[in-house]
């Protein structure tokens, strides 16, 4: 009885509800979305779009809609949702949008129906919305027990280049340079060639430096686009020559040592564990070992140093030293074995050099310090993300992370400590 | 894998294989692997214990195993019978034992477990959380892959 009354009451309420807003509902990755029907010209099914080289990753291609050539955009790719492999001949569901003065097709998972609602029932989006940037959501509305997220297509597909840049989530490989300005095309090429020649991946981690360096590069090479591009490994290394941190690949100077030292807090626990991925030939690792053993005389110190370059790391455990080039502060840690200078056993025992690829499982326990200067930038994008998470997992609360001085961690998960020539973070407790 | 461990294994593999199979022997590029990998057909397995934990795996195809066993026994084997299996097992034991001896001289104490041999088609080996160093060795009988996965005890 009650149920019947409820239904009747709902019907009455719905009856008086003023339906003044209609929207096309569709689903994407299991969620319901909708677009204002006034922006939709038609819906369509199509397949086999003409691929356009060098276009943005989410542009699937162009399509001939009865004589009009329109661009087709894949919403899943655009919103960084995992893409689904479609069957070969299955056609995609497309909503053709009419924006200011052009048409645009967007591929969605499936188109549902047209839903009518009262515009007063639209609620503003909640900041914690997950997959899609809140800027692109016009509002949220409930209808027939379904929650629809209304997309603001004007701001998503608006011509404003600024918006295009922010659509991908906070951390994306820079494939975003494809606007029509010639210099930005060059920037895109630069990041491509850096990847090819030096395995250097331009992402938020180093983008600021790359852009700055590109400005410098332009003054250096003139504005002829041919000269600006990197044609070989040598060009690419020249471009990156300013990237490397102070004292990279050699013993730390006394100055740099003191800067690092100033970041270290008094350690009371009696043990100090350090991870040094990408240790190369081991010079920096030994610098760190000497510094730590002097600063924390009582502590038991362990440094795990890894590199995946066997040639570099194979001599590290018994590094032969050239006394001429040693910083003075190291003298007291050097012994002579068979008339060759080496570090004494105490320093050697601190460091464990391993031939190890850090993208494989890292099995050692939690560490107090991670020194990974100029390492992350040379990993592929997905590996960078994974390593940053791994650093988070491996560090103890308040642990110290030192990365390359021209690198920066995106996001707010870390407390940044910036001093002159060092980029360091603390893990937020 | 600790850098100091690499050379003893590579050297031992070379010395022994040269001794039993002759001079015609080449080394492939060393590399690291962490995912599971296919085993070619015959796999001899020696476990390591002591300061470390891990194992060494000698992986080859059935044809290579037969040719190697034939060469070592001075007679032609047509199937991998008990004698053939014992021969391959012994080869694994010799190489690992020599590597461990070399390591002992460097101050690392390892113990060996008795070798075991696996044969079959479509086998795969998965080590959870240990990456393996692969030492490919090409002898005239075929390719032998020596797969060393060792880690420090923590």
Coordinates of C-alpha atoms in Angstrom, one line a residue:
Chain A
X1 CA 0.0 0.0 0.0
X2 CA 2.7 2.4 1.0
X3 CA 4.7 1.6 -2.1
X4 CA 1.8 2.5 -4.3
X5 CA 1.3 5.8 -2.5
X6 CA 5.1 6.5 -2.8
X7 CA 4.9 5.9 -6.5
X8 CA 1.9 8.2 -6.9
X9 CA 3.7 10.9 -5.0
X10 CA 6.8 10.6 -7.1
X11 CA 4.7 10.7 -10.2
X12 CA 3.1 13.9 -9.0
X13 CA 6.5 15.4 -8.2
X14 CA 7.8 14.4 -11.5
X15 CA 4.7 15.8 -13.1
X16 CA 5.3 19.3 -11.7
X17 CA 9.0 19.0 -12.4
X18 CA 9.8 21.3 -15.2
X19 CA 11.8 19.5 -17.8
X20 CA 13.9 22.2 -19.4
X21 CA 17.2 20.5 -20.0
X22 CA 17.7 17.5 -22.2
X23 CA 20.9 15.6 -22.5
X24 CA 22.4 12.7 -24.4
X25 CA 23.5 10.0 -22.0
X26 CA 26.3 7.6 -22.7
X27 CA 28.6 5.4 -20.8
X28 CA 32.4 5.4 -20.6
X29 CA 34.4 2.9 -18.6
X30 CA 31.3 1.8 -16.7
X31 CA 30.2 5.3 -15.6
X32 CA 27.3 7.3 -16.9
X33 CA 28.0 10.7 -18.5
X34 CA 25.9 13.1 -20.5
X35 CA 26.2 16.0 -22.8
X36 CA 23.8 18.9 -23.3
X37 CA 21.6 18.0 -26.3
X38 CA 22.0 21.5 -27.7
X39 CA 25.6 20.7 -28.4
X40 CA 24.9 17.4 -30.1
X41 CA 24.2 17.5 -33.8
X42 CA 23.7 13.8 -34.2
X43 CA 24.9 10.4 -33.2
X44 CA 26.5 8.0 -35.6
X45 CA 28.3 4.7 -35.9
X46 CA 31.5 4.5 -37.9
X47 CA 34.8 2.7 -38.2
X48 CA 38.0 3.0 -40.1
X49 CA 39.0 6.6 -39.5
X50 CA 41.8 8.1 -41.6
X51 CA 44.8 8.4 -39.3
X52 CA 46.5 11.7 -39.2
X53 CA 50.2 11.6 -38.5
X54 CA 51.7 13.6 -35.7
X55 CA 48.3 14.4 -34.2
X56 CA 47.6 14.4 -30.4
X57 CA 47.4 10.9 -29.0
X58 CA 43.6 11.1 -28.4
X59 CA 42.8 12.1 -31.9
X60 CA 41.8 8.9 -33.6
X61 CA 41.7 10.4 -37.0
X62 CA 39.4 12.2 -39.4
X63 CA 36.1 11.0 -40.8
X64 CA 34.0 12.0 -43.8
X65 CA 30.5 12.7 -42.6
X66 CA 28.5 13.2 -45.7
X67 CA 31.0 15.6 -47.2
X68 CA 32.1 17.3 -44.0
X69 CA 35.5 16.3 -42.7
X70 CA 35.4 16.0 -39.0
X71 CA 38.0 15.1 -36.4
X72 CA 37.3 12.1 -34.2
X73 CA 38.5 12.1 -30.6
X74 CA 38.7 9.1 -28.3
X75 CA 37.3 10.1 -25.0
X76 CA 38.9 7.2 -23.2
X77 CA 42.4 8.2 -24.3
X78 CA 41.7 11.8 -23.6
X79 CA 40.7 11.1 -20.0
X80 CA 43.4 8.6 -19.4
X81 CA 41.1 5.8 -19.0
X82 CA 42.4 2.4 -20.0
X83 CA 41.5 1.8 -23.7
X84 CA 39.6 -1.3 -24.8
X85 CA 40.6 -3.3 -27.8
X86 CA 37.6 -3.2 -30.1
X87 CA 36.8 -6.0 -32.4
X88 CA 38.2 -5.5 -35.8
X89 CA 35.1 -4.7 -37.8
X90 CA 33.0 -3.4 -34.9
X91 CA 32.1 0.2 -35.5
X92 CA 32.5 2.8 -32.8
X93 CA 29.7 4.8 -31.3
X94 CA 30.2 8.5 -32.0
X95 CA 28.5 11.6 -30.8
X96 CA 28.9 14.4 -33.3
X97 CA 29.1 17.7 -31.4
X98 CA 28.4 21.1 -32.8
X99 CA 30.7 23.6 -31.2
X100 CA 30.9 27.3 -32.1
X101 CA 31.6 26.9 -35.8
X102 CA 32.9 23.4 -36.2
X103 CA 31.9 19.8 -35.8
X104 CA 33.7 17.2 -33.8
X105 CA 33.2 13.5 -33.2
X106 CA 33.8 11.8 -29.9
X107 CA 34.0 8.1 -29.4
X108 CA 32.2 6.7 -26.4
X109 CA 31.6 3.2 -25.2
X110 CA 27.9 3.2 -25.8
X111 CA 25.2 5.7 -26.3
X112 CA 22.3 5.2 -24.0
X113 CA 19.3 7.6 -24.6
X114 CA 18.1 11.1 -24.3
X115 CA 17.3 12.1 -20.7
X116 CA 15.2 15.0 -19.8
X117 CA 15.7 16.8 -16.4
X118 CA 15.1 20.0 -14.7
X119 CA 18.1 22.3 -14.9
X120 CA 17.5 23.2 -11.3
X121 CA 18.3 19.7 -10.2
X122 CA 21.8 19.8 -11.5
X123 CA 24.3 19.9 -8.7
X124 CA 27.7 21.3 -8.8
X125 CA 30.5 18.7 -9.2
X126 CA 32.3 17.4 -6.1
X127 CA 36.0 18.0 -6.0
X128 CA 36.8 14.4 -5.5
X129 CA 35.7 13.1 -8.9
X130 CA 38.4 10.7 -9.9
X131 CA 39.0 10.1 -13.6
X132 CA 38.0 13.4 -15.1
X133 CA 39.3 16.8 -14.2
X134 CA 36.7 18.8 -12.4
X135 CA 37.1 21.7 -14.8
X136 CA 35.4 19.8 -17.5
X137 CA 32.3 18.8 -15.5
X138 CA 29.3 21.0 -15.7
X139 CA 27.5 19.3 -13.0
X140 CA 25.9 16.1 -11.7
X141 CA 22.3 15.0 -11.9
X142 CA 20.3 12.1 -10.7
X143 CA 17.6 10.6 -12.8
X144 CA 15.8 7.3 -12.4
X145 CA 18.4 6.1 -9.9
X146 CA 21.3 6.8 -12.2
X147 CA 23.9 9.5 -11.6
X148 CA 24.9 11.3 -14.7
X149 CA 28.0 13.4 -15.0
X150 CA 27.3 16.3 -17.4
X151 CA 30.4 17.1 -19.3
X152 CA 31.1 20.7 -20.2
X153 CA 32.1 20.2 -23.9
X154 CA 32.8 23.8 -24.5
X155 CA 35.7 23.8 -22.0
X156 CA 36.9 20.4 -23.0
X157 CA 37.0 21.0 -26.7
X158 CA 37.2 24.7 -26.7
X159 CA 39.9 26.2 -28.9
X160 CA 41.8 27.5 -26.0
X161 CA 45.2 25.8 -26.1
X162 CA 45.6 26.1 -22.4
X163 CA 42.8 23.7 -21.7
X164 CA 44.2 21.1 -24.1
X165 CA 47.4 21.1 -22.0
X166 CA 45.7 20.3 -18.7
X167 CA 43.3 17.6 -19.8
X168 CA 45.7 14.7 -19.3
X169 CA 46.1 14.0 -15.6
X170 CA 48.8 15.8 -13.7
X171 CA 51.6 13.6 -15.1
X172 CA 51.9 12.8 -18.7
X173 CA 54.6 12.3 -21.3
X174 CA 54.9 15.4 -23.3
X175 CA 53.2 14.4 -26.5
X176 CA 51.1 17.5 -26.0
X177 CA 53.1 19.7 -28.3
X178 CA 51.3 19.6 -31.6
X179 CA 49.7 23.0 -31.8
X180 CA 50.3 24.8 -35.0
X181 CA 53.1 27.0 -33.8
X182 CA 56.2 25.9 -35.6
X183 CA 58.4 26.2 -32.5
X184 CA 56.2 23.9 -30.5
X185 CA 56.5 21.3 -33.2
X186 CA 60.2 21.6 -32.7
X187 CA 59.8 21.1 -29.0
X188 CA 57.9 17.9 -29.8
X189 CA 60.7 16.7 -32.0
X190 CA 63.2 17.6 -29.3
X191 CA 61.5 15.4 -26.8
X192 CA 61.2 12.6 -29.4
X193 CA 64.8 12.7 -30.3
X194 CA 66.0 13.0 -26.7
X195 CA 64.1 9.8 -26.1
X196 CA 65.6 8.0 -29.2
X197 CA 69.2 9.1 -28.7
X198 CA 69.6 9.4 -25.0
X199 CA 66.6 7.5 -23.5
X200 CA 65.7 10.8 -21.9
X201 CA 62.0 11.0 -21.4
X202 CA 60.5 14.4 -21.1
X203 CA 57.7 14.5 -18.5
X204 CA 56.6 16.8 -15.7
X205 CA 59.7 15.5 -13.9
X206 CA 62.0 17.6 -16.1
X207 CA 59.8 19.5 -18.4
X208 CA 60.6 22.8 -16.8
X209 CA 64.3 22.4 -17.4
X210 CA 63.8 21.1 -21.0
X211 CA 61.7 24.2 -21.9
X212 CA 64.3 26.5 -20.4
X213 CA 67.1 24.7 -22.1
X214 CA 65.2 24.8 -25.4
X215 CA 65.1 28.6 -25.1
X216 CA 68.8 28.6 -24.5
X217 CA 69.3 26.2 -27.3
X218 CA 67.5 28.6 -29.6
X219 CA 69.9 31.5 -28.8
X220 CA 72.7 29.1 -29.2
X221 CA 71.7 27.6 -32.6
X222 CA 69.8 30.5 -34.2
X223 CA 66.2 30.2 -35.1
X224 CA 66.5 28.0 -38.1
X225 CA 64.4 25.0 -37.4
X226 CA 66.8 22.7 -39.2
X227 CA 69.6 23.6 -36.8
X228 CA 67.5 23.4 -33.8
X229 CA 66.7 19.7 -34.1
X230 CA 68.8 17.0 -32.6
X231 CA 70.2 14.8 -35.4
X232 CA 72.5 12.5 -33.5
X233 CA 73.4 11.1 -30.2
X234 CA 76.0 13.8 -30.0
X235 CA 73.5 16.6 -30.5
X236 CA 71.3 15.0 -27.9
X237 CA 74.1 14.7 -25.4
X238 CA 75.0 18.3 -26.1
X239 CA 71.5 19.4 -25.4
X240 CA 71.6 17.4 -22.1
X241 CA 75.1 18.5 -21.1
X242 CA 73.6 21.1 -18.7
X243 CA 71.1 18.7 -17.3
X244 CA 73.4 16.6 -15.1
X245 CA 73.7 17.5 -11.5
X246 CA 76.8 19.0 -9.9
X247 CA 79.6 16.4 -9.6
X248 CA 77.7 13.8 -11.5
X249 CA 79.7 10.6 -12.1
X250 CA 82.7 11.7 -10.0
X251 CA 83.6 12.2 -6.4
X252 CA 81.6 14.9 -4.7
X253 CA 83.6 18.1 -4.1
X254 CA 83.9 19.3 -0.6
X255 CA 81.2 22.0 -1.3
X256 CA 78.7 19.6 -2.6
X257 CA 79.4 17.2 0.2
X258 CA 78.7 19.9 2.8
X259 CA 75.3 20.7 1.1
X260 CA 74.3 17.1 1.3
X261 CA 75.6 16.9 4.9
X262 CA 73.4 19.9 5.9
X263 CA 70.3 18.0 4.8
X264 CA 71.1 15.0 7.0
X265 CA 69.5 15.0 10.4
X266 CA 70.9 13.5 13.5
X267 CA 70.1 9.9 13.4
X268 CA 69.4 8.3 16.7
X269 CA 68.2 4.8 15.7
X270 CA 71.8 3.5 15.3
X271 CA 71.2 2.1 11.8
X272 CA 71.2 4.0 8.6
X273 CA 70.0 2.4 5.3
X274 CA 70.5 4.1 2.0
X275 CA 69.5 3.2 -1.5
X276 CA 71.5 4.6 -4.4
X277 CA 70.0 3.4 -7.7
X278 CA 71.8 4.2 -10.9
X279 CA 75.2 4.4 -9.1
X280 CA 77.2 4.0 -12.3
X281 CA 80.9 3.5 -11.7
X282 CA 80.4 4.1 -7.9
X283 CA 82.2 7.5 -7.4
X284 CA 79.1 9.1 -5.9
X285 CA 78.3 6.1 -3.8
X286 CA 81.7 6.2 -2.2
X287 CA 81.4 10.0 -1.6
X288 CA 78.2 9.3 0.2
X289 CA 79.7 6.4 2.1
X290 CA 82.6 8.6 3.3
X291 CA 80.2 11.4 4.3
X292 CA 77.9 9.2 6.2
X293 CA 80.6 7.3 8.0
X294 CA 82.1 10.6 9.2
X295 CA 78.8 12.2 10.2
X296 CA 77.3 9.1 11.9
X297 CA 80.3 7.5 13.5
X298 CA 78.3 5.3 15.8
X299 CA 75.7 4.1 13.3
X300 CA 75.7 0.9 11.3
X301 CA 75.4 2.1 7.8
X302 CA 74.4 0.2 4.7
X303 CA 74.2 1.5 1.2
X304 CA 72.6 -0.5 -1.6
X305 CA 74.0 0.7 -4.9
X306 CA 72.6 -0.6 -8.2
X307 CA 73.1 -0.1 -11.8
X308 CA 71.9 -2.0 -14.8
X309 CA 75.0 -1.2 -16.8
X310 CA 77.4 -4.1 -16.1
X311 CA 80.4 -2.4 -17.7
X312 CA 80.1 0.6 -15.3
X313 CA 79.4 -1.2 -12.1
X314 CA 81.7 -4.2 -12.5
X315 CA 84.8 -2.3 -11.3
X316 CA 83.0 -0.4 -8.5
X317 CA 83.6 -2.8 -5.6
X318 CA 87.3 -2.6 -6.0
X319 CA 87.6 0.9 -7.5
X320 CA 91.2 1.8 -8.2
X321 CA 91.8 5.4 -7.2
X322 CA 94.0 8.1 -8.7
X323 CA 95.3 9.9 -5.7
X324 CA 95.8 13.1 -7.7
X325 CA 92.1 13.5 -8.4
X326 CA 90.8 12.7 -5.0
X327 CA 89.1 15.4 -2.9
X328 CA 91.3 16.0 0.2
X329 CA 88.6 15.1 2.7
X330 CA 88.8 11.5 1.5
X331 CA 92.5 11.0 2.2
X332 CA 92.1 9.3 5.6
X333 CA 89.9 6.6 4.1
X334 CA 92.4 5.5 1.5
X335 CA 94.7 2.5 1.9
X336 CA 97.3 1.1 -0.4
X337 CA 96.9 -2.4 -1.7
X338 CA 99.6 -3.8 -4.0
X339 CA 100.8 -0.2 -4.6
X340 CA 97.3 0.8 -5.7
X341 CA 95.1 3.1 -3.8
X342 CA 91.7 1.8 -2.6
X343 CA 89.1 2.7 -0.1
X344 CA 89.7 1.0 3.3
X345 CA 87.6 -2.0 4.3
X346 CA 85.4 0.0 6.5
X347 CA 84.1 2.1 3.6
X348 CA 83.9 -0.9 1.3
X349 CA 81.8 -2.8 3.8
X350 CA 79.3 0.0 3.9
X351 CA 78.5 -0.3 0.2
X352 CA 76.9 -3.3 -1.5
X353 CA 77.1 -2.9 -5.3
X354 CA 74.6 -4.9 -7.2
X355 CA 74.1 -5.5 -10.9
X356 CA 70.4 -4.9 -10.8
X357 CA 67.7 -3.3 -12.9
X358 CA 65.6 -1.1 -10.5
X359 CA 62.5 -1.7 -12.6
X360 CA 62.6 -5.3 -11.5
X361 CA 61.5 -6.1 -7.9
X362 CA 63.7 -4.4 -5.3
X363 CA 63.9 -6.7 -2.4
X364 CA 65.8 -4.9 0.3
X365 CA 64.0 -3.4 3.4
X366 CA 62.9 0.1 4.0
X367 CA 65.6 2.8 3.7
X368 CA 66.2 6.2 5.4
X369 CA 67.8 7.9 2.4
X370 CA 67.4 7.5 -1.4
X371 CA 70.0 9.2 -3.6
X372 CA 68.8 8.9 -7.2
X373 CA 70.3 11.8 -9.1
X374 CA 69.5 12.0 -12.8
X375 CA 68.1 8.5 -12.8
X376 CA 64.4 8.9 -13.2
X377 CA 64.6 11.0 -16.3
X378 CA 66.2 8.2 -18.2
X379 CA 63.4 5.8 -17.6
X380 CA 60.3 5.4 -19.7
X381 CA 57.2 7.3 -18.5
X382 CA 55.4 4.4 -16.9
X383 CA 58.6 3.3 -15.1
X384 CA 59.1 6.8 -13.8
X385 CA 55.7 6.7 -12.2
X386 CA 56.3 3.3 -10.8
X387 CA 59.7 4.2 -9.4
X388 CA 58.3 7.3 -7.7
X389 CA 55.7 5.1 -6.0
X390 CA 58.4 2.6 -5.1
X391 CA 60.4 5.4 -3.5
X392 CA 57.4 6.3 -1.5
X393 CA 57.0 2.8 -0.4
X394 CA 60.6 2.2 0.4
X395 CA 61.4 5.3 2.4
X396 CA 60.7 5.5 6.1
X397 CA 58.4 8.4 7.2
X398 CA 60.4 11.7 7.0
X399 CA 63.0 9.9 4.9
X400 CA 65.1 11.9 2.5
X401 CA 65.0 11.6 -1.3
X402 CA 67.6 13.4 -3.4
X403 CA 67.0 13.6 -7.1
X404 CA 68.8 15.4 -9.9
X405 CA 69.0 19.1 -9.5
X406 CA 67.1 19.8 -12.7
X407 CA 64.3 17.3 -11.8
X408 CA 61.2 17.9 -9.8
X409 CA 58.5 15.6 -8.5
X410 CA 55.0 16.5 -9.6
X411 CA 52.2 16.4 -7.1
X412 CA 52.0 17.2 -3.5
X413 CA 53.0 13.9 -1.9
X414 CA 56.4 15.1 -0.9
X415 CA 57.8 18.0 1.1
X416 CA 60.3 19.8 -1.0
X417 CA 63.6 21.0 0.4
X418 CA 65.3 23.2 -2.1
X419 CA 68.8 24.5 -1.7
X420 CA 71.2 25.8 -4.3
X421 CA 72.3 22.9 -6.3
X422 CA 70.3 20.1 -4.8
X423 CA 66.7 19.0 -5.2
X424 CA 65.6 17.0 -2.2
X425 CA 62.3 15.9 -0.7
X426 CA 61.1 14.5 2.5
X427 CA 58.4 11.9 2.7
X428 CA 55.4 13.4 4.4
X429 CA 54.6 11.5 7.5
Chain B
X1 CA 72.9 -9.5 -7.9
X2 CA 76.1 -8.5 -6.0
X3 CA 78.7 -7.5 -8.5
X4 CA 81.4 -9.7 -7.0
X5 CA 79.4 -12.8 -7.7
X6 CA 79.2 -12.4 -11.4
X7 CA 82.7 -13.1 -12.5
X8 CA 83.2 -16.4 -10.6
X9 CA 80.1 -17.9 -12.3
X10 CA 81.1 -16.7 -15.8
X11 CA 84.7 -17.9 -15.4
X12 CA 83.7 -21.2 -13.9
X13 CA 81.2 -21.9 -16.7
X14 CA 83.9 -21.1 -19.3
X15 CA 86.7 -23.1 -17.7
X16 CA 84.6 -26.2 -17.2
X17 CA 82.8 -26.1 -20.6
X18 CA 86.1 -25.6 -22.3
X19 CA 87.6 -28.5 -20.5
X20 CA 84.9 -30.9 -21.3
X21 CA 83.7 -29.8 -24.7
X22 CA 86.7 -28.3 -26.3
X23 CA 87.8 -24.8 -27.3
X24 CA 85.0 -23.8 -29.6
X25 CA 83.1 -21.7 -27.1
X26 CA 81.6 -18.2 -27.2
X27 CA 79.9 -16.0 -24.6
X28 CA 76.7 -14.1 -25.3
X29 CA 75.9 -10.7 -23.8
X30 CA 75.0 -11.0 -20.1
X31 CA 71.7 -9.6 -19.1
X32 CA 69.1 -9.4 -16.2
X33 CA 65.7 -10.9 -16.2
X34 CA 63.0 -10.8 -13.6
X35 CA 59.9 -12.2 -15.3
X36 CA 59.2 -15.9 -15.7
X37 CA 61.0 -17.4 -18.6
X38 CA 60.6 -20.4 -20.8
X39 CA 63.0 -23.4 -20.2
X40 CA 64.2 -24.9 -23.4
X41 CA 63.8 -28.6 -22.6
X42 CA 66.4 -29.8 -20.1
X43 CA 67.2 -27.9 -17.0
X44 CA 69.7 -28.8 -14.4
X45 CA 69.2 -27.1 -11.1
X46 CA 71.6 -26.4 -8.2
X47 CA 70.4 -24.6 -5.0
X48 CA 72.6 -22.2 -3.1
X49 CA 72.5 -21.5 0.6
X50 CA 74.7 -19.9 3.3
X51 CA 75.3 -16.1 3.3
X52 CA 72.9 -16.0 0.3
X53 CA 69.9 -17.7 -1.0
X54 CA 69.3 -18.6 -4.6
X55 CA 70.0 -21.1 -7.3
X56 CA 71.8 -21.7 -10.5
X57 CA 69.9 -23.2 -13.5
X58 CA 71.5 -24.6 -16.6
X59 CA 69.1 -24.6 -19.4
X60 CA 69.5 -26.2 -22.8
X61 CA 67.4 -27.9 -25.5
X62 CA 67.1 -31.7 -25.6
X63 CA 69.4 -31.9 -28.7
X64 CA 72.1 -29.8 -27.0
X65 CA 71.8 -31.9 -23.9
X66 CA 72.2 -35.1 -25.9
X67 CA 75.1 -33.8 -27.9
X68 CA 76.9 -32.6 -24.7
X69 CA 76.3 -35.8 -22.9
X70 CA 77.5 -37.8 -25.9
X71 CA 80.7 -35.7 -26.1
X72 CA 81.4 -36.1 -22.4
X73 CA 80.9 -39.8 -22.5
X74 CA 82.7 -40.5 -25.7
X75 CA 79.7 -42.3 -27.2
X76 CA 76.6 -41.3 -29.1
X77 CA 73.5 -41.2 -27.0
X78 CA 70.1 -41.3 -28.8
X79 CA 67.9 -40.5 -25.8
X80 CA 68.5 -38.9 -22.5
X81 CA 68.6 -42.0 -20.3
X82 CA 70.0 -42.3 -16.8
X83 CA 73.6 -41.9 -18.0
X84 CA 72.7 -38.8 -20.0
X85 CA 70.9 -37.2 -17.1
X86 CA 73.7 -38.0 -14.7
X87 CA 76.1 -36.4 -17.1
X88 CA 74.2 -33.2 -17.4
X89 CA 73.7 -33.1 -13.7
X90 CA 77.4 -33.6 -13.1
X91 CA 78.2 -30.8 -15.5
X92 CA 76.0 -28.5 -13.5
X93 CA 77.6 -29.6 -10.3
X94 CA 81.1 -29.1 -11.6
X95 CA 80.5 -25.6 -12.8
X96 CA 78.6 -24.5 -9.7
X97 CA 81.2 -26.1 -7.4
X98 CA 84.0 -24.3 -9.1
X99 CA 82.2 -20.9 -8.9
X100 CA 81.6 -21.5 -5.2
X101 CA 85.2 -22.3 -4.7
X102 CA 86.2 -19.1 -6.4
X103 CA 83.7 -17.2 -4.3
X104 CA 85.0 -18.8 -1.2
X105 CA 88.5 -17.5 -2.0
X106 CA 86.9 -14.0 -2.1
X107 CA 85.4 -14.5 1.3
X108 CA 81.9 -15.4 0.5
X109 CA 80.6 -18.6 2.0
X110 CA 78.1 -20.6 -0.1
X111 CA 76.7 -24.1 0.3
X112 CA 75.3 -26.2 -2.5
X113 CA 72.3 -28.4 -2.6
X114 CA 72.6 -31.7 -4.6
X115 CA 71.7 -31.0 -8.2
X116 CA 68.4 -32.0 -9.8
X117 CA 67.4 -32.3 -13.4
X118 CA 64.1 -31.4 -15.0
X119 CA 63.1 -32.4 -18.5
X120 CA 60.0 -31.8 -20.5
X121 CA 58.3 -29.6 -23.0
X122 CA 56.9 -26.1 -22.5
X123 CA 58.4 -25.6 -19.1
X124 CA 58.6 -22.2 -17.5
X125 CA 60.4 -21.0 -14.4
X126 CA 59.2 -18.2 -12.1
X127 CA 61.2 -16.7 -9.3
X128 CA 59.3 -14.5 -7.1
X129 CA 61.2 -11.4 -6.3
X130 CA 64.6 -12.5 -7.4
X131 CA 66.1 -11.2 -10.7
X132 CA 68.2 -13.6 -12.6
X133 CA 71.6 -13.0 -14.3
X134 CA 71.6 -14.8 -17.6
X135 CA 74.9 -16.0 -19.0
X136 CA 74.4 -17.4 -22.5
X137 CA 77.2 -19.7 -23.7
X138 CA 77.4 -21.0 -27.2
X139 CA 79.3 -24.2 -27.7
X140 CA 79.4 -26.2 -30.9
X141 CA 76.7 -28.5 -29.5
X142 CA 74.3 -25.6 -29.1
X143 CA 73.4 -22.9 -26.6
X144 CA 73.5 -23.3 -22.9
X145 CA 71.9 -20.6 -20.8
X146 CA 73.2 -20.3 -17.3
X147 CA 70.6 -18.6 -15.1
X148 CA 71.9 -17.4 -11.8
X149 CA 69.5 -16.0 -9.2
X150 CA 71.2 -15.1 -5.9
X151 CA 70.3 -12.6 -3.3
X152 CA 71.7 -11.6 0.0
X153 CA 69.9 -12.8 3.1
X154 CA 68.4 -9.9 4.8

